[in-house]
Short mmCIF file of C-alpha atoms and ligand atoms in Angstrom, two decimals:
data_model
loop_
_atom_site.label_atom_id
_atom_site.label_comp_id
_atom_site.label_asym_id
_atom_site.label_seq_id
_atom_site.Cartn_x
_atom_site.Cartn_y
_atom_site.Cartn_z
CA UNK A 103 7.00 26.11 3.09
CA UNK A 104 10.80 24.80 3.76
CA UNK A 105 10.15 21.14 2.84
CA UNK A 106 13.75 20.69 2.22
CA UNK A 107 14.43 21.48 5.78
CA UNK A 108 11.20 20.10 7.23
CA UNK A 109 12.70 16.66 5.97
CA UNK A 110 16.05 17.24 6.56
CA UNK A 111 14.88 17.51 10.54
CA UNK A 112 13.09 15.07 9.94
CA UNK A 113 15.67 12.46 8.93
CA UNK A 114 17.93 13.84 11.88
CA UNK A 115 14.84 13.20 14.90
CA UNK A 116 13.86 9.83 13.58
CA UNK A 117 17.78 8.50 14.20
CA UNK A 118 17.10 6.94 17.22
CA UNK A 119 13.92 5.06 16.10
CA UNK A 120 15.96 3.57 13.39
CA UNK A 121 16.82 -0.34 14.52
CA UNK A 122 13.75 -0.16 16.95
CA UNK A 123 11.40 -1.95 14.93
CA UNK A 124 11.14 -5.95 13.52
CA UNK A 125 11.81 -6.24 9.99
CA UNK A 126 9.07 -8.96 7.93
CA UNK A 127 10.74 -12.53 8.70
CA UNK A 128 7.81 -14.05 6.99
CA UNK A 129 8.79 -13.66 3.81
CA UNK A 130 13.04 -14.81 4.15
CA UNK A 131 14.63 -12.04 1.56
CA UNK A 132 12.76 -9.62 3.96
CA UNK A 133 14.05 -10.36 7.16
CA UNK A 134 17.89 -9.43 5.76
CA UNK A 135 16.81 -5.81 5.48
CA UNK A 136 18.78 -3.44 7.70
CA UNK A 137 16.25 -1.77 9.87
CA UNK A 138 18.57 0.91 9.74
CA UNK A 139 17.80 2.28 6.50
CA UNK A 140 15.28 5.26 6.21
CA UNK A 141 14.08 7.22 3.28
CA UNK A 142 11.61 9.77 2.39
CA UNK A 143 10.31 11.95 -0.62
CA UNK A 144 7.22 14.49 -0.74
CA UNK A 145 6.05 15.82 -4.31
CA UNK A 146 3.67 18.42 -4.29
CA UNK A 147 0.91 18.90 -6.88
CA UNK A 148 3.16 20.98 -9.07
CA UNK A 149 5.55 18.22 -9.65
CA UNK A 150 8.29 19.51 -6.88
CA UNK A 151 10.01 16.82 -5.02
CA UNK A 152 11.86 16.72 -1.92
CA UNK A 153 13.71 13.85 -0.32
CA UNK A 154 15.62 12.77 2.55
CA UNK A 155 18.06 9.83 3.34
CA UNK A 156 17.97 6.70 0.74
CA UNK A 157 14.79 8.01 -1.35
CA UNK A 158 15.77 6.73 -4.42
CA UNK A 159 16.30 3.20 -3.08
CA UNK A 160 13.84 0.77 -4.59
CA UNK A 161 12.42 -1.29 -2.04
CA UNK A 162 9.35 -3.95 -1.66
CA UNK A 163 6.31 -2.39 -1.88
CA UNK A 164 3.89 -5.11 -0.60
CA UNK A 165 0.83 -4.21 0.76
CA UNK A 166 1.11 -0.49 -1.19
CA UNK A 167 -0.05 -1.97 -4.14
CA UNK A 168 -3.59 -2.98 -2.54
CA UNK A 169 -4.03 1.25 -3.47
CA UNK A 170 -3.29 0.03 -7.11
CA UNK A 171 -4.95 -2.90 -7.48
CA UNK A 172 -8.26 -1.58 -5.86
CA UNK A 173 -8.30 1.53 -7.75
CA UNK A 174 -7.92 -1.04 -11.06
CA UNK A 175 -10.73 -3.36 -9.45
CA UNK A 176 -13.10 -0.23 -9.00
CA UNK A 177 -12.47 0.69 -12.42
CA UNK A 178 -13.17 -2.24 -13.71
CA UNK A 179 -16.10 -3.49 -12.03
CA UNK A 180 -17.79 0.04 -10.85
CA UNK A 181 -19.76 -0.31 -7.64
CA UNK A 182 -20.39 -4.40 -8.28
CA UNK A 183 -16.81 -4.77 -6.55
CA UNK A 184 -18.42 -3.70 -3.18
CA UNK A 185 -20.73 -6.87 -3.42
CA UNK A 186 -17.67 -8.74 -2.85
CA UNK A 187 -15.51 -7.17 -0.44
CA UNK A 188 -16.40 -4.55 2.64
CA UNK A 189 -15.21 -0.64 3.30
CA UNK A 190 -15.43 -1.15 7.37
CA UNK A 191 -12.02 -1.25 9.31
CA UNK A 192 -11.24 -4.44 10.37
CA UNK A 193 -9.99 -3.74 13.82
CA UNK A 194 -7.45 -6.93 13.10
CA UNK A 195 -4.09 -7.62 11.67
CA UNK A 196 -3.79 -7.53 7.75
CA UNK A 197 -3.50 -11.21 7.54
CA UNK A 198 -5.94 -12.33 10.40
CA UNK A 199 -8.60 -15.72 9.37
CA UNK A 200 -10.87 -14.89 11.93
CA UNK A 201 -13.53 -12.20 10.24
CA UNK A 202 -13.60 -14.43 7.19
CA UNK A 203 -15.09 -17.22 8.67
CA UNK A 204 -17.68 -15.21 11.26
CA UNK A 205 -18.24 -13.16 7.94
CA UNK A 206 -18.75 -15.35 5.67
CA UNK A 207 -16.08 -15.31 3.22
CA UNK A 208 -16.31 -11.08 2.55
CA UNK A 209 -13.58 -9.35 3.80
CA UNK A 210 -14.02 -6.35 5.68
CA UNK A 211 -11.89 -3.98 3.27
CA UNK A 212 -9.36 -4.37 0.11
CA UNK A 213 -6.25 -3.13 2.40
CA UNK A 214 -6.33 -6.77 4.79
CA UNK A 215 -4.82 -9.43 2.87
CA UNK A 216 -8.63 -11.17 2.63
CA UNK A 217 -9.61 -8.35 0.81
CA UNK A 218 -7.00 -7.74 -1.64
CA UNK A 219 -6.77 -11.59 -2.81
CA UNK A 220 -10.64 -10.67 -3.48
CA UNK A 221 -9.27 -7.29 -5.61
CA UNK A 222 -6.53 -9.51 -7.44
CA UNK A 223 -9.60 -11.76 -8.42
CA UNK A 224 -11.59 -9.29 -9.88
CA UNK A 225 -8.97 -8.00 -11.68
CA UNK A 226 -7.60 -10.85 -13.05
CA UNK A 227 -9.69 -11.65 -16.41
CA UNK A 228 -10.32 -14.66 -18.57
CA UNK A 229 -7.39 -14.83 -21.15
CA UNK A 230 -6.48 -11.03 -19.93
CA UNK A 231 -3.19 -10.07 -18.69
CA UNK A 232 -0.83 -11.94 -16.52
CA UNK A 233 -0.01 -9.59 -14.11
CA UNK A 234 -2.87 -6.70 -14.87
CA UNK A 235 -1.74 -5.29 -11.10
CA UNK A 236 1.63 -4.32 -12.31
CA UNK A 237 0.70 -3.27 -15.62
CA UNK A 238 -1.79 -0.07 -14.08
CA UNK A 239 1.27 0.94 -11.34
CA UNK A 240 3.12 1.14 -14.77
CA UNK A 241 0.17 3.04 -16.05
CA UNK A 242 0.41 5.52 -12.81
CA UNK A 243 3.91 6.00 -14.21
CA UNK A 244 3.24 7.09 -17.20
CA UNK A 245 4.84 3.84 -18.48
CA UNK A 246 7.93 3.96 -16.37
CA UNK A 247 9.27 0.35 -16.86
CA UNK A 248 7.53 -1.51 -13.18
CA UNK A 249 9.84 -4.74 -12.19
CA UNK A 250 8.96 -7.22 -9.34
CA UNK A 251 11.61 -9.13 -7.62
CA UNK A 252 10.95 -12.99 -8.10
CA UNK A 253 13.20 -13.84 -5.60
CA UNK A 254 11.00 -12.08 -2.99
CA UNK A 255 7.62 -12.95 -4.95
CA UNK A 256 9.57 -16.75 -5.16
CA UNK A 257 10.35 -16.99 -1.15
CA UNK A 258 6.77 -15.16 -0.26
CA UNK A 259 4.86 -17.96 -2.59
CA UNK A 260 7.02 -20.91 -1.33
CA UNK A 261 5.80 -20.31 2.74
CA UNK A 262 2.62 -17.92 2.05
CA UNK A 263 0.42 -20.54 4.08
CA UNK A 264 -1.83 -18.03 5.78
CA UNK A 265 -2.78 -16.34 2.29
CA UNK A 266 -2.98 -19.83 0.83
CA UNK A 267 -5.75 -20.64 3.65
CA UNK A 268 -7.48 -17.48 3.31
CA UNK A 269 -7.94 -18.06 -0.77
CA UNK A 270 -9.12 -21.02 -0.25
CA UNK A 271 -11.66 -19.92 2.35
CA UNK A 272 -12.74 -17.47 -0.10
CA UNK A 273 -13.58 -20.47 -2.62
CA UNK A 274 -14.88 -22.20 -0.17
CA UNK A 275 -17.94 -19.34 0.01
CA UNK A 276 -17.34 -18.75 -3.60
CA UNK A 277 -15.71 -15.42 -3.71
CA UNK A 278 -13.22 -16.35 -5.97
CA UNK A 279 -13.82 -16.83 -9.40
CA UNK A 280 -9.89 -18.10 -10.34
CA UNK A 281 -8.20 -20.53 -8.98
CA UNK A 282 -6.35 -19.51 -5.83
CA UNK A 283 -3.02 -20.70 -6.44
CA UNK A 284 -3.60 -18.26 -9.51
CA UNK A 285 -4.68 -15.42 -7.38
CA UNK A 286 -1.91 -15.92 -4.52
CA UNK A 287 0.41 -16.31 -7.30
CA UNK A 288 -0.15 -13.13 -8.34
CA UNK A 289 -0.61 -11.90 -5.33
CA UNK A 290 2.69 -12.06 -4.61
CA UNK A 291 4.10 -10.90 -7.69
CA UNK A 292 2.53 -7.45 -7.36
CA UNK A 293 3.67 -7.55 -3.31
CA UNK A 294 7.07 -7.91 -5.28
CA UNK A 295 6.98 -5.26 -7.48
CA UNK A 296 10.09 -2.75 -6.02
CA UNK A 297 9.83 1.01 -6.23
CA UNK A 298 11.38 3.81 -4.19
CA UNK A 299 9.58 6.53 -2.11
CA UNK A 300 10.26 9.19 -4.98
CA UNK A 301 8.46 6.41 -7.59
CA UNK A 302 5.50 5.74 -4.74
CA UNK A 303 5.06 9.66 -4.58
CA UNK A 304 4.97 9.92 -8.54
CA UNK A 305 2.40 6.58 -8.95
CA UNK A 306 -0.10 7.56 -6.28
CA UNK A 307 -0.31 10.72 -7.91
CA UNK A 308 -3.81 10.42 -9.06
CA UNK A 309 -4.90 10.45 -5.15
CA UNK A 310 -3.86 13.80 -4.79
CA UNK A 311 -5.23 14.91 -8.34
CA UNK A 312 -8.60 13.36 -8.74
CA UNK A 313 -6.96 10.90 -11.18
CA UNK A 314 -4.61 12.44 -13.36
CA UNK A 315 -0.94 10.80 -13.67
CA UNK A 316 2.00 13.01 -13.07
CA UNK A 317 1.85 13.55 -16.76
CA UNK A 318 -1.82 14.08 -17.03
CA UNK A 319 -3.14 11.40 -18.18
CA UNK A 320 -6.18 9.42 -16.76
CA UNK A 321 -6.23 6.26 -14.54
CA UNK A 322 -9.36 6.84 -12.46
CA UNK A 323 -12.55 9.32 -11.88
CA UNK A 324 -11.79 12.00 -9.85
CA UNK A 325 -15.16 10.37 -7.78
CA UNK A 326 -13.12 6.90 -7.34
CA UNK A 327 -10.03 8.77 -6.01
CA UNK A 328 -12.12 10.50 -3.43
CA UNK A 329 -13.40 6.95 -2.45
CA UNK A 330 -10.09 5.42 -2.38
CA UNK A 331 -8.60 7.89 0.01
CA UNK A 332 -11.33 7.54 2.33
CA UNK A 333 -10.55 3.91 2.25
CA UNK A 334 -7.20 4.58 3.10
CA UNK A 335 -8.33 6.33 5.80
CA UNK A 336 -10.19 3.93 7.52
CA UNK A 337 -8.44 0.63 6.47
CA UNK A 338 -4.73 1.67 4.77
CA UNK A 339 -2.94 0.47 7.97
CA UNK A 340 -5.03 -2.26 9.17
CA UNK A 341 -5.59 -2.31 13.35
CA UNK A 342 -3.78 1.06 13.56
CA UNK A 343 -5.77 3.19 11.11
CA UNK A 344 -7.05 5.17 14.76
CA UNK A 345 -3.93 5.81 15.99
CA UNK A 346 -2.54 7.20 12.40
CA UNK A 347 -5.82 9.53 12.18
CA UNK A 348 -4.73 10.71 15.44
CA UNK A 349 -1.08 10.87 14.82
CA UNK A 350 -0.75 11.52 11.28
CA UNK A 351 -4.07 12.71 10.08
CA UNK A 352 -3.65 11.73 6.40
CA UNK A 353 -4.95 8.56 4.06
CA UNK A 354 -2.14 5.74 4.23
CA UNK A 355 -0.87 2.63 2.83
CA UNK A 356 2.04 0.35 4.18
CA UNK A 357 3.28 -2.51 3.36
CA UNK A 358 5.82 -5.32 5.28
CA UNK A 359 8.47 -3.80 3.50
CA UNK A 360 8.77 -0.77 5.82
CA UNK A 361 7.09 1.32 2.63
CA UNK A 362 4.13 3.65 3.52
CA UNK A 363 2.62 6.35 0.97
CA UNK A 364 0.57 8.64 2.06
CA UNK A 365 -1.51 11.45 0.32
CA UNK A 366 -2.73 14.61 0.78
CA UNK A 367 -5.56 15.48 -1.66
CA UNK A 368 -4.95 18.28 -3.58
CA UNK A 369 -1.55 18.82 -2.37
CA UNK A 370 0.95 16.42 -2.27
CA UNK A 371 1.86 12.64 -1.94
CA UNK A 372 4.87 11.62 0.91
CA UNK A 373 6.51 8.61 1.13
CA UNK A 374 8.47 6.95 3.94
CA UNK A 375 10.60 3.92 4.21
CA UNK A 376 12.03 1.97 7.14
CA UNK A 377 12.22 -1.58 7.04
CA UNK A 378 11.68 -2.31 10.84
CA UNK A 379 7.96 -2.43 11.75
CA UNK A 380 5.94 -1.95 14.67
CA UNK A 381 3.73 -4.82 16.43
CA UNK A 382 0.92 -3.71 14.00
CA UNK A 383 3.25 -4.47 10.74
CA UNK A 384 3.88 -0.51 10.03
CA UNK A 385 7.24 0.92 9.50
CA UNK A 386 7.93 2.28 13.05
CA UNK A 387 10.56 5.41 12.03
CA UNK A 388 8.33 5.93 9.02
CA UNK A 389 5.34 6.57 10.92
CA UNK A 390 6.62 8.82 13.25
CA UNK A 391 8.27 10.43 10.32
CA UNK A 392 4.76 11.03 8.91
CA UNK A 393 3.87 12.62 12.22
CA UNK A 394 6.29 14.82 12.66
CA UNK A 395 5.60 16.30 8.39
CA UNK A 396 2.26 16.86 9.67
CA UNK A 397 3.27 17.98 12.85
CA UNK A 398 6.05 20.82 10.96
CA UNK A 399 3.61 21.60 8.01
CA UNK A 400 0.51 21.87 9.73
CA UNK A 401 -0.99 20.17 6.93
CA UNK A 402 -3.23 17.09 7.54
CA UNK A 403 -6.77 16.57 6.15
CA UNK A 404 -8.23 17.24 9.74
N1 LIG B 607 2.71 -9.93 0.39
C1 LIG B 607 2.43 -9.71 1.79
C2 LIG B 607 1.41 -10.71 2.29
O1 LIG B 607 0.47 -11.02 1.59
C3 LIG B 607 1.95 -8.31 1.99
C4 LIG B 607 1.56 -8.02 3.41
C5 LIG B 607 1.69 -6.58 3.81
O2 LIG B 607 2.48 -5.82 3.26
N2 LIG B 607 0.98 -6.21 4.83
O3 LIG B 607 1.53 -11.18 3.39
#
């Protein structure tokens, strides 16, 4: 397979997308990203990598650290996580109140924002780490030094109302064991954490190889892998998770930073990044990037 040309076509018939989409304004240091910008890197199970445009550009991750953080949570707390928080699609946006309430305070998945404030609680422990989150994407590195930005994790904590409401409505039906100025405060440091597609494609390695690090060492079952992937699946990009079975055909994660990783079990992990999203908060080149890999390759899990 050419993959240097598949991308390299790639990068050339998403041009025109580039600019269409609305970068984050919720979060001010976001909405000064140049919609313009694209980038893209693939590395297959052997360790190859491929890349196209501004791959090595380390951008905000956001929401693709829910993958990390629930694959931590599950690790930590087995099944008993799933008595907290749901594995149906939500069918709303990532940071929608609604469910919560009619649901009673358990979020329909870990990839809404509901669902990963759950995830950040169960991960963080009594007198444990400060920012356990970051410390396993490190781990997925094979201890690659992992940074956030606190000017982005600063501005996002400073006007993060909606999270702040949904925390509290999780205390409120006591599915949250910290305090959730603790949680959101973390929250937002892992949303923080920058990395570029090349990094994403080397950390979410152990999707594609039952839970083996680039360098082979260990950060999940090869069961728990399975089980996150499927979750991506269903819930990775919130209301659109149909429409990117349909179009892409492969387990994602985005985030409001234009960043979405996606994985091919067995085979390979691709990352895309475009900061301008589409109405459902996914990077709009960046997904039709992802369509037209699987389109080229042939590959999808379907
Ligand atoms: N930190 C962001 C938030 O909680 C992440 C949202 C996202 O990427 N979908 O709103």
């Amino acid at each position: 397979m050419d993959y240097q040309g598949i991308l390299r076509e790639i990068a050339h018939e998403i041009q025109p997308l580039l600019g269409q989409g609305a970068v984050a304004d919720y979060i001010p240091p976001l909405a000064t990203e140049d919609p313009n910008r694209f980038g893209m890197a693939v590395r297959l199970l052997d360790g190859s990598e491929f890349v196209a445009g501004e791959a090595d550009h380390p951008f905000s991750i956001q929401s693709v650290s829910k993958v990390f953080r629930l694959a931590l949570a599950m690790d930590i707390h087995g099944d008993g996580i799933w008595r907290r928080v749901g594995r149906e699609a939500s069918g709303t946006a990532f940071n929608s109140l609604v469910q919560l309430e009619t649901e009673r305070g358990i979020p329909r998945n870990p990839m809404i924002s509901a669902g990963a404030l759950v995830t950040m609680d169960a991960i963080l422990q009594p007198g444990g780490q400060r920012d356990p989150g970051i410390a396993f994407i490190q781990r997925c590195l094979d201890g690659q030094p992992v940074a956030y930005d606190d000017g982005v994790a600063d501005a996002e904590l400073a006007t993060t109302h909606r999270n702040r409401a949904l925390a509290h409505l999780l205390k409120s039906f006591g599915n949250l064991n910290n305090d959730p100025e603790d949680v959101i405060a973390a929250h937002t440091r892992e949303s923080a954490v920058t990395l570029s597609c090349r990094d994403l494609c080397r950390a979410g390695a152990f999707l594609v190889t039952g839970g083996l690090t680039p360098a082979g060492s260990r950060v999940t079952e090869a069961r728990q892998a399975k089980r996150i992937n499927a979750i991506m699946l269903t819930s990775g990009v919130y209301d659109e998770a149909g429409d990117y079975a349909y179009r892409v055909g492969l387990p994602a994660k985005s985030g409001v930073g234009g960043g979405v990783l996606a994985v091919m079990p067995g085979q390979f992990t691709v990352c895309v990044w475009s900061p301008g999203l589409n109405p459902k908060g996914n990077s709009l080149a960046g997904t039709m990037a992802l369509e037209l890999f699987t389109t080229m390759t042939g590959v999808s899990v379907f």
